[in-house]
Coordinates of C-alpha atoms and ligand atoms in Angstrom, one line a residue:
X25 CA -29.5 10.3 4.9
X26 CA -27.6 13.0 6.7
X27 CA -25.5 15.5 4.7
X28 CA -21.8 15.0 4.4
X29 CA -19.3 17.7 5.2
X30 CA -15.7 17.1 4.1
X31 CA -12.9 19.2 5.3
X32 CA -9.3 19.0 3.9
X33 CA -6.4 21.4 3.5
X34 CA -6.9 21.5 -0.2
X35 CA -10.2 21.0 -2.1
X36 CA -10.7 19.5 -5.5
X37 CA -13.2 21.9 -7.1
X38 CA -14.3 20.3 -10.4
X39 CA -13.1 22.2 -13.5
X40 CA -14.0 21.7 -17.1
X41 CA -11.4 19.1 -17.6
X42 CA -13.7 16.5 -16.0
X43 CA -13.0 13.3 -14.2
X44 CA -9.9 12.3 -16.3
X45 CA -8.0 15.3 -14.7
X46 CA -9.0 14.6 -11.1
X47 CA -7.4 11.8 -9.1
X48 CA -9.4 8.8 -7.8
X49 CA -9.7 10.3 -4.3
X50 CA -11.3 13.5 -5.5
X51 CA -13.7 11.6 -7.7
X52 CA -14.8 9.3 -4.9
X53 CA -15.3 12.1 -2.4
X54 CA -17.3 14.1 -5.0
X55 CA -19.4 11.0 -5.6
X56 CA -20.0 10.5 -1.9
X57 CA -21.0 14.2 -1.6
X58 CA -23.3 14.1 -4.6
X59 CA -25.1 11.0 -3.1
X60 CA -25.8 12.7 0.2
X61 CA -25.5 16.4 -0.6
X62 CA -23.1 18.5 1.4
X63 CA -20.1 20.7 1.7
X64 CA -16.4 20.4 0.9
X65 CA -14.4 23.0 2.8
X66 CA -10.7 23.9 2.7
X67 CA -7.9 26.3 1.9
X68 CA -8.0 27.9 -1.6
X69 CA -4.2 27.6 -1.9
X70 CA -4.0 31.5 -2.0
X71 CA -2.6 34.0 0.5
X72 CA -4.5 37.1 1.5
X73 CA -1.2 38.8 2.3
X74 CA -1.1 40.4 5.7
X75 CA -4.9 41.2 5.8
X76 CA -7.6 39.1 7.3
X77 CA -9.0 36.7 4.6
X78 CA -12.3 37.5 2.9
X79 CA -15.3 35.5 3.9
X80 CA -15.6 31.9 2.5
X81 CA -16.1 31.8 -1.3
X82 CA -19.0 29.4 -2.0
X83 CA -19.4 27.6 -5.3
X84 CA -22.5 25.4 -5.9
X85 CA -22.3 22.4 -8.1
X86 CA -25.6 20.4 -8.0
X87 CA -26.1 19.6 -4.3
X88 CA -22.4 20.1 -3.4
X89 CA -21.2 23.4 -2.0
X90 CA -17.4 24.0 -2.3
X91 CA -16.3 26.4 0.4
X92 CA -12.9 28.0 0.1
X93 CA -10.9 30.3 2.3
X94 CA -7.6 32.1 1.8
X95 CA -5.0 32.2 4.6
X96 CA -2.8 35.1 5.6
X97 CA 0.8 34.9 4.4
X98 CA 1.9 34.3 8.0
X99 CA -0.4 31.4 8.3
X100 CA 0.7 29.9 5.0
X101 CA 4.3 30.0 6.2
X102 CA 3.7 28.9 9.8
X103 CA 0.8 26.5 9.7
X104 CA 1.3 25.0 6.2
X105 CA 4.9 25.2 5.3
X106 CA 6.0 25.3 8.9
X107 CA 4.2 22.9 11.2
X108 CA 2.4 20.7 8.7
X109 CA 5.2 20.2 6.2
X110 CA 8.3 20.7 8.4
X111 CA 7.1 19.0 11.6
X112 CA 4.2 16.6 11.2
X113 CA 5.2 15.3 7.7
X114 CA 8.8 14.4 8.6
X115 CA 7.8 13.0 12.1
X116 CA 5.1 10.8 10.6
X117 CA 7.7 9.6 8.0
X118 CA 10.2 8.8 10.7
X119 CA 12.5 11.6 9.8
X120 CA 13.3 13.1 13.2
X121 CA 16.4 14.6 11.7
X122 CA 14.4 16.9 9.4
X123 CA 11.8 18.2 11.9
X124 CA 12.2 22.0 12.5
X125 CA 10.4 23.0 15.7
X126 CA 9.4 26.6 16.2
X127 CA 6.9 27.9 18.8
X128 CA 5.4 30.3 16.3
X129 CA 4.7 27.5 13.8
X130 CA 3.1 25.3 16.5
X131 CA 0.9 28.1 17.7
X132 CA -0.1 28.9 14.1
X133 CA -1.1 25.3 13.5
X134 CA -3.6 25.3 16.3
X135 CA -4.7 28.9 15.5
X136 CA -5.5 28.0 11.8
X137 CA -7.5 25.0 12.9
X138 CA -9.6 27.2 15.2
X139 CA -10.0 29.6 12.2
X140 CA -11.2 26.7 10.0
X141 CA -13.7 25.6 12.7
X142 CA -15.1 29.2 13.0
X143 CA -15.5 29.5 9.2
X144 CA -17.1 26.1 9.0
X145 CA -19.5 26.5 11.9
X146 CA -22.2 28.6 10.1
X147 CA -22.5 26.0 7.4
X148 CA -23.1 23.1 9.8
X149 CA -26.5 21.5 10.6
X150 CA -27.0 19.2 13.7
X151 CA -27.5 16.0 11.7
X152 CA -24.4 16.5 9.4
X153 CA -21.7 13.9 9.3
X154 CA -18.2 15.5 9.2
X155 CA -15.2 13.8 7.6
X156 CA -11.8 15.6 8.2
X157 CA -8.8 14.6 6.1
X158 CA -5.2 14.4 6.9
X159 CA -2.5 15.8 9.2
X160 CA -3.1 19.5 8.5
X161 CA -6.3 19.4 10.4
X162 CA -5.9 17.1 13.4
X163 CA -7.2 19.6 16.1
X164 CA -10.3 20.5 14.1
X165 CA -12.7 18.2 15.9
X166 CA -11.5 19.4 19.3
X167 CA -12.2 23.0 18.2
X168 CA -15.7 22.1 17.0
X169 CA -16.4 20.2 20.2
X170 CA -15.3 23.3 22.2
X171 CA -17.8 25.3 20.2
X172 CA -20.5 22.8 21.3
X173 CA -20.9 20.7 18.1
X174 CA -22.1 17.2 18.8
X175 CA -22.0 15.9 15.2
X176 CA -20.4 12.7 14.3
X177 CA -16.9 13.6 13.2
X178 CA -14.4 11.2 11.5
X179 CA -10.8 11.6 10.6
X180 CA -8.7 9.9 8.0
X181 CA -4.9 10.1 8.1
X182 CA -3.4 9.6 4.6
X183 CA 0.2 9.3 5.9
X184 CA 1.8 6.8 8.3
X185 CA 1.4 7.2 12.1
X186 CA 4.7 6.7 13.9
X187 CA 5.4 4.7 17.1
X188 CA 5.5 6.5 20.5
X189 CA 9.3 6.8 20.6
X190 CA 9.2 8.8 17.3
X191 CA 6.0 10.8 18.0
X192 CA 7.1 11.9 21.5
X193 CA 10.1 13.8 20.1
X194 CA 7.6 16.3 19.0
X195 CA 7.0 18.9 21.7
X196 CA 3.2 19.2 21.2
X197 CA 2.6 15.5 21.0
X198 CA 0.1 15.5 23.9
X199 CA -2.0 18.2 22.2
X200 CA -1.9 16.3 19.0
X201 CA -3.0 13.1 20.7
X202 CA -5.8 15.0 22.5
X203 CA -6.9 16.4 19.1
X204 CA -7.2 12.9 17.7
X205 CA -9.1 11.7 20.7
X206 CA -11.9 14.2 20.0
X207 CA -13.1 12.3 16.9
X208 CA -15.7 9.5 16.8
X209 CA -13.7 7.4 14.3
X210 CA -10.1 7.5 13.3
X211 CA -9.1 5.9 10.1
X212 CA -5.5 4.8 9.4
X213 CA -4.0 3.3 6.2
X214 CA -2.9 0.1 7.8
X215 CA -3.2 -1.9 11.0
X216 CA 0.4 -1.1 11.8
X217 CA -0.4 2.6 11.9
X218 CA -3.4 1.9 14.1
X219 CA -1.2 -0.2 16.4
X220 CA 1.3 2.7 16.6
X221 CA -1.5 5.0 17.5
X222 CA -2.8 2.7 20.3
X223 CA 0.8 2.4 21.6
X224 CA 1.2 6.2 21.7
X225 CA -2.1 6.5 23.7
X226 CA -1.1 3.8 26.2
X227 CA 2.6 4.8 26.7
X228 CA 2.1 7.7 29.1
X229 CA -1.4 6.7 30.3
X230 CA -3.1 9.1 28.0
X231 CA -5.8 6.6 27.2
X232 CA -6.9 2.9 27.1
X233 CA -8.0 0.5 24.4
X234 CA -11.1 -1.1 26.0
X235 CA -11.4 -3.7 23.2
X236 CA -9.7 -3.9 19.8
X237 CA -10.3 -0.6 18.0
X238 CA -12.3 0.9 20.9
X239 CA -10.6 3.6 22.9
X240 CA -11.2 6.0 25.8
X241 CA -9.0 9.0 26.2
X242 CA -9.3 12.6 27.4
X243 CA -12.9 11.9 28.5
X244 CA -14.1 10.7 25.1
X245 CA -14.9 7.3 23.7
X246 CA -13.9 6.7 20.1
X247 CA -13.1 4.0 17.6
X248 CA -10.1 3.5 15.3
X249 CA -9.6 1.2 12.3
X250 CA -7.5 0.5 9.3
X251 CA -9.1 1.6 6.0
X252 CA -6.6 1.1 3.2
X253 CA -7.3 3.6 0.5
X254 CA -7.8 2.3 -3.1
X255 CA -7.8 3.8 -6.6
X256 CA -10.5 4.0 -9.3
X257 CA -9.3 0.6 -10.6
X258 CA -11.7 -0.1 -13.4
X259 CA -11.5 3.5 -14.8
X260 CA -7.8 3.6 -14.6
X261 CA -7.5 0.2 -16.4
X262 CA -9.7 1.6 -19.1
X263 CA -7.5 4.7 -19.5
X264 CA -4.5 2.4 -19.9
X265 CA -6.2 0.2 -22.5
X266 CA -7.1 3.3 -24.6
X267 CA -3.8 5.1 -24.1
X268 CA -1.8 3.2 -26.7
X269 CA -3.4 5.5 -29.3
X270 CA -2.4 8.7 -27.5
X271 CA 0.3 10.6 -29.3
X272 CA 2.5 11.1 -26.2
X273 CA 2.4 7.4 -25.4
X274 CA 3.1 6.5 -29.0
X275 CA 6.1 8.8 -29.1
X276 CA 7.4 7.4 -25.8
X277 CA 7.1 3.9 -27.2
X278 CA 9.0 4.8 -30.3
X279 CA 11.7 6.6 -28.4
X280 CA 12.6 3.7 -26.2
X281 CA 13.4 1.7 -29.4
X282 CA 12.4 -1.7 -28.1
X283 CA 14.3 -1.4 -24.8
X284 CA 12.7 -2.6 -21.6
X285 CA 11.2 0.3 -19.7
X286 CA 11.5 0.8 -15.9
X287 CA 9.2 3.5 -14.5
X288 CA 9.2 5.6 -11.3
X289 CA 6.5 8.2 -10.6
X290 CA 6.6 10.2 -7.5
X291 CA 6.2 13.7 -6.2
X292 CA 9.6 15.1 -5.5
X293 CA 9.7 14.2 -1.8
X294 CA 12.4 12.8 0.5
X295 CA 10.0 10.1 1.7
X296 CA 9.8 8.5 -1.8
X297 CA 13.4 7.1 -1.7
X298 CA 14.3 8.5 -5.2
X299 CA 18.0 8.9 -4.6
X300 CA 18.3 5.3 -3.2
X301 CA 16.4 4.1 -6.2
X302 CA 18.7 5.8 -8.7
X303 CA 21.6 4.2 -6.8
X304 CA 19.9 0.8 -7.2
X305 CA 19.3 1.3 -10.9
X306 CA 23.0 2.1 -11.3
X307 CA 23.9 -1.0 -9.3
X308 CA 21.6 -3.1 -11.4
X309 CA 23.3 -2.0 -14.6
X310 CA 26.8 -2.4 -13.1
X311 CA 25.9 -5.9 -11.9
X312 CA 24.3 -6.9 -15.3
X313 CA 26.4 -5.6 -18.1
X314 CA 24.1 -7.6 -20.5
X315 CA 21.3 -5.1 -19.8
X316 CA 23.4 -2.1 -20.7
X317 CA 21.8 -0.2 -23.5
X318 CA 18.8 -2.6 -23.3
X319 CA 16.8 -0.7 -20.6
X320 CA 15.5 2.8 -20.1
X321 CA 14.6 4.1 -16.6
X322 CA 12.0 6.9 -16.8
X323 CA 11.5 8.8 -13.6
X324 CA 8.6 11.2 -13.6
X325 CA 8.8 13.6 -10.7
X326 CA 6.8 16.8 -10.4
X327 CA 8.3 19.3 -8.0
X328 CA 6.4 19.8 -4.8
X329 CA 6.6 22.1 -1.8
X330 CA 9.5 24.0 -3.3
X331 CA 9.2 26.7 -0.7
X332 CA 10.3 24.3 2.0
X333 CA 14.2 24.2 2.1
X334 CA 14.5 20.4 2.4
X335 CA 12.6 20.1 -0.9
X336 CA 14.5 22.7 -2.7
X337 CA 17.8 21.0 -1.7
X338 CA 16.4 17.7 -2.9
X339 CA 15.6 19.1 -6.4
X340 CA 19.2 19.9 -6.9
X341 CA 20.4 16.6 -5.4
X342 CA 18.3 14.3 -7.6
X343 CA 18.9 16.2 -10.8
X344 CA 22.7 16.1 -10.1
X345 CA 22.6 12.4 -9.2
X346 CA 20.6 11.5 -12.4
X347 CA 23.2 13.5 -14.4
X348 CA 26.1 11.8 -12.7
X349 CA 24.7 8.3 -13.3
X350 CA 23.9 9.0 -16.9
X351 CA 27.5 10.3 -17.3
X352 CA 28.9 7.2 -15.6
X353 CA 27.0 4.4 -17.3
X354 CA 25.5 6.0 -20.5
X355 CA 26.9 5.6 -23.9
X356 CA 26.9 7.9 -27.0
X357 CA 23.6 6.3 -28.2
X358 CA 22.0 5.5 -24.8
X359 CA 20.7 7.7 -22.0
X360 CA 20.0 5.3 -19.2
X361 CA 17.8 7.6 -17.0
X362 CA 15.2 10.0 -18.3
X363 CA 14.4 12.3 -15.5
X364 CA 11.5 14.7 -15.9
X365 CA 9.8 17.2 -13.6
X366 CA 6.4 17.4 -15.2
X367 CA 2.9 16.6 -14.2
X368 CA 1.3 14.2 -16.6
X369 CA -2.4 13.7 -17.3
X370 CA -3.9 10.6 -15.8
X371 CA -4.7 8.9 -19.2
X372 CA -1.2 9.4 -20.4
X373 CA 0.3 8.3 -17.1
X374 CA -1.8 5.1 -17.4
X375 CA -0.4 4.5 -20.9
X376 CA 3.2 5.0 -19.7
X377 CA 2.7 2.6 -16.8
X378 CA 1.5 0.0 -19.3
X379 CA 4.5 0.4 -21.4
X380 CA 6.8 -0.3 -18.5
X381 CA 8.1 -3.8 -17.8
X382 CA 8.9 -2.8 -14.2
X383 CA 7.2 -0.4 -11.9
X384 CA 9.7 0.8 -9.4
X385 CA 8.0 2.1 -6.2
X386 CA 10.5 2.3 -3.4
X387 CA 9.5 4.9 -0.7
X388 CA 11.4 4.9 2.5
X389 CA 8.0 5.3 4.3
X390 CA 4.6 5.8 2.7
X391 CA 1.1 5.8 4.1
X392 CA -0.2 3.8 1.2
X393 CA 1.3 4.8 -2.2
X394 CA -1.2 5.0 -5.0
X395 CA 1.4 4.8 -7.7
X396 CA 1.9 1.1 -6.9
X397 CA -1.8 0.5 -7.3
X398 CA -2.1 2.5 -10.5
X399 CA 0.9 0.6 -12.0
X400 CA -0.8 -2.7 -11.4
X401 CA -4.2 -1.4 -12.7
X402 CA -2.7 -0.2 -15.9
X403 CA -1.1 -3.5 -17.0
X404 CA -2.0 -5.5 -20.0
X405 CA -3.5 -8.8 -18.6
X406 CA -1.8 -10.8 -21.3
X407 CA 1.6 -9.4 -20.7
X408 CA 1.7 -7.6 -17.4
X409 CA 4.8 -5.9 -15.9
X410 CA 6.3 -6.5 -12.5
X411 CA 5.9 -4.3 -9.5
X412 CA 9.0 -3.8 -7.3
X413 CA 7.7 -2.3 -4.1
X414 CA 9.1 -1.1 -0.8
X415 CA 8.1 -3.1 2.2
X416 CA 7.7 0.3 4.0
X417 CA 4.7 1.4 1.8
X418 CA 1.3 0.7 3.2
X419 CA 0.5 -0.9 -0.2
X420 CA 2.9 -3.7 0.6
X421 CA 0.4 -5.0 3.1
X422 CA -2.0 -5.7 0.2
X423 CA -0.1 -6.2 -3.0
X424 CA 1.2 -9.7 -2.4
X425 CA 2.3 -10.3 -6.0
X426 CA 4.9 -7.5 -5.8
X427 CA 8.6 -8.1 -5.3
X428 CA 9.1 -6.5 -1.9
X429 CA 12.3 -4.8 -1.2
X430 CA 14.1 -2.9 1.5
X431 CA 14.8 0.5 -0.2
X432 CA 17.7 1.2 2.2
X433 CA 19.4 -1.9 0.8
X434 CA 20.6 -0.9 -2.6
X435 CA 21.6 -4.5 -3.5
X436 CA 18.2 -5.8 -2.6
X437 CA 16.5 -3.3 -4.9
X438 CA 19.0 -4.0 -7.7
X439 CA 18.5 -7.7 -7.4
X440 CA 14.7 -7.3 -7.5
X441 CA 15.2 -5.3 -10.7
X442 CA 17.1 -8.1 -12.3
X443 CA 14.5 -10.6 -11.2
X444 CA 11.7 -8.4 -12.5
X445 CA 13.2 -7.7 -15.9
X446 CA 13.8 -11.5 -16.4
X447 CA 10.6 -12.8 -14.9
X448 CA 8.8 -15.4 -17.1
X449 CA 5.4 -14.5 -18.5
X450 CA 3.5 -17.1 -16.6
X451 CA 4.8 -15.9 -13.2
X452 CA 4.1 -12.3 -14.2
X453 CA 0.5 -13.2 -15.1
X454 CA 0.0 -15.1 -11.9
X455 CA 1.4 -12.4 -9.6
X456 CA -0.6 -9.7 -11.4
X457 CA -3.9 -11.4 -11.4
X458 CA -4.1 -11.7 -7.7
X459 CA -3.2 -8.1 -7.2
X460 CA -5.6 -6.9 -9.8
X461 CA -8.5 -8.9 -8.4
X462 CA -7.8 -7.3 -5.0
X463 CA -7.7 -3.8 -6.4
X464 CA -10.9 -4.3 -8.4
X465 CA -12.7 -5.4 -5.2
X466 CA -11.1 -2.8 -2.9
X467 CA -11.4 0.3 -4.9
X468 CA -11.6 3.9 -3.7
X469 CA -15.4 4.0 -3.8
X470 CA -15.5 1.0 -1.5
X471 CA -13.0 2.6 0.8
X472 CA -15.2 5.7 1.0
X473 CA -18.4 3.7 1.6
X474 CA -16.9 1.5 4.3
X475 CA -15.4 4.5 6.2
X476 CA -18.7 6.5 6.1
X477 CA -20.8 3.4 7.1
X478 CA -18.5 2.9 10.1
X479 CA -18.6 6.6 11.0
X480 CA -22.4 6.6 11.0
X481 CA -22.7 3.4 13.0
X482 CA -23.3 4.0 16.7
Ligands
ADQ11 P1 1.3 11.2 -2.0 O1 2.4 11.3 -1.1 O2 1.1 12.3 -3.0 O3 -0.1 10.9 -1.2 P2 0.8 8.7 -3.7 O4 -0.1 7.8 -2.9 O5 1.8 8.0 -4.5 O6 1.5 9.8 -2.8 O7 -0.1 9.6 -4.7 C1 0.5 10.4 -5.7 C2 -0.5 10.7 -6.7 O8 0.0 11.7 -7.6 C3 -0.8 9.4 -7.6 O9 -2.2 9.4 -7.9 C4 0.0 9.7 -8.9 O10 -0.5 9.2 -10.1 C5 0.0 11.2 -8.9 N1 1.3 11.7 -9.6 C6 2.5 11.5 -9.1 N2 3.4 12.0 -10.1 C7 2.6 12.5 -11.1 C8 2.9 13.2 -12.3 N3 4.2 13.4 -12.7 N4 1.9 13.5 -13.0 C9 0.6 13.3 -12.7 N5 0.3 12.7 -11.5 C10 1.3 12.3 -10.7 C11 -0.5 10.8 0.1 C12 0.3 9.8 1.0 C13 0.2 8.4 0.4 C14 -1.3 8.0 0.2 C15 -2.0 9.1 -0.5 C16 -3.5 8.8 -0.6 O11 1.6 10.3 1.2 O12 0.9 7.5 1.2 O13 -1.3 6.8 -0.6 O14 -1.9 10.4 0.1 O15 -4.0 8.5 0.7

């Protein structure tokens, strides 16, 4: 079996905290690497200031080599914070209004991809299979091809792919499409993303779809498919079963004093619909005075990308909104919204999901959304909670037992909350069982195996 080379912007180098600390994706990719032997290369997360980064730092763990590079401060600001997070991220999440184009940032994006290709090249062998992850590294295959590499190269996009009318607002959309056309296999989260990609290719005659999922563009034939990412379902369910004994989970249970818990867990990101969700919770309480003082809404939101101005502004906006709603509907002995900006260990997170009667997952747009899947996996089969899920999350294509909502419609989400909190046990069990069976069968290891099998197939 050929070696596997994974390239992603950030790398999960195992630490002594073990699998419980790592997410399901990191564990699955490490397992795939261990099975075949190989390399995981990416950015260390560190800046080398204004000097050229040192050579790759290689760490060996069994038959896996972790290869990390620093980036100059200019590249961190222009490639990562600039083009990746202020152009590609908003565009792929349909937020044309937030995209900030700058020629320097665009140039840096392509330059850093070339730099990655040059750093990776000495580690590559002719038979290696290369798997590139996510929007930071779209041009990587084109750079490697330019250097003469003929390896099989696959790409998986973790975020949505927008339709042509949205993508084409981006000045370098043609270069980006050419970059994608240099892979052998493109993986998207859902068939809608794949359809959007095919539409982008066809719109200005950049390429053709010869048969479903088989494309020709820019002189290269390649395939595309929908590969919905899963979680480590069985392991996560086991965390949740054991978590009741954990002191943090015990304290959380005591502190809600028998109230129904609604939980939201998201990185602080404008794509996650957090402000619309707080509005919906307020509407739910205003429409249902009987639930006043009988529910607690816990929103766990670690800060992310704070160096990007839109994210910094959002930190203030959400904190202010949670405070305003607590002031408006709270009472002397009831704080309706608990809003915390901390990262929580996976076993504790699993226990908190299990305590919650409703999982409220309402992104405005999301490639997949693993929180929705984790919430389902963590439930008690005898008394499962209800998932309220945005129809604009990739996960909505799979989780048929969820209550689907339009997160832009505050009343719709508020009504789903009412329905979820009041749902009879039998209906909850029935909805949950179907979703759990699906998640057990389609877990993250299967996702990984299926993508790699397709990438290797001629
Ligand atoms: P994200 O946008 O980060 O991922 P998501 O899929 O929900 O979104 O994954 C978030 C992960 O972070 C989950 O595993 C969750 O448990 C964890 N997390 C969130 N808050 C946490 C907290 N306070 N403490 C600890 N862990 C926390 C991107 C795309 C998604 C896609 C994934 C995977 O945007 O659409 O589903 O990649 O492909």
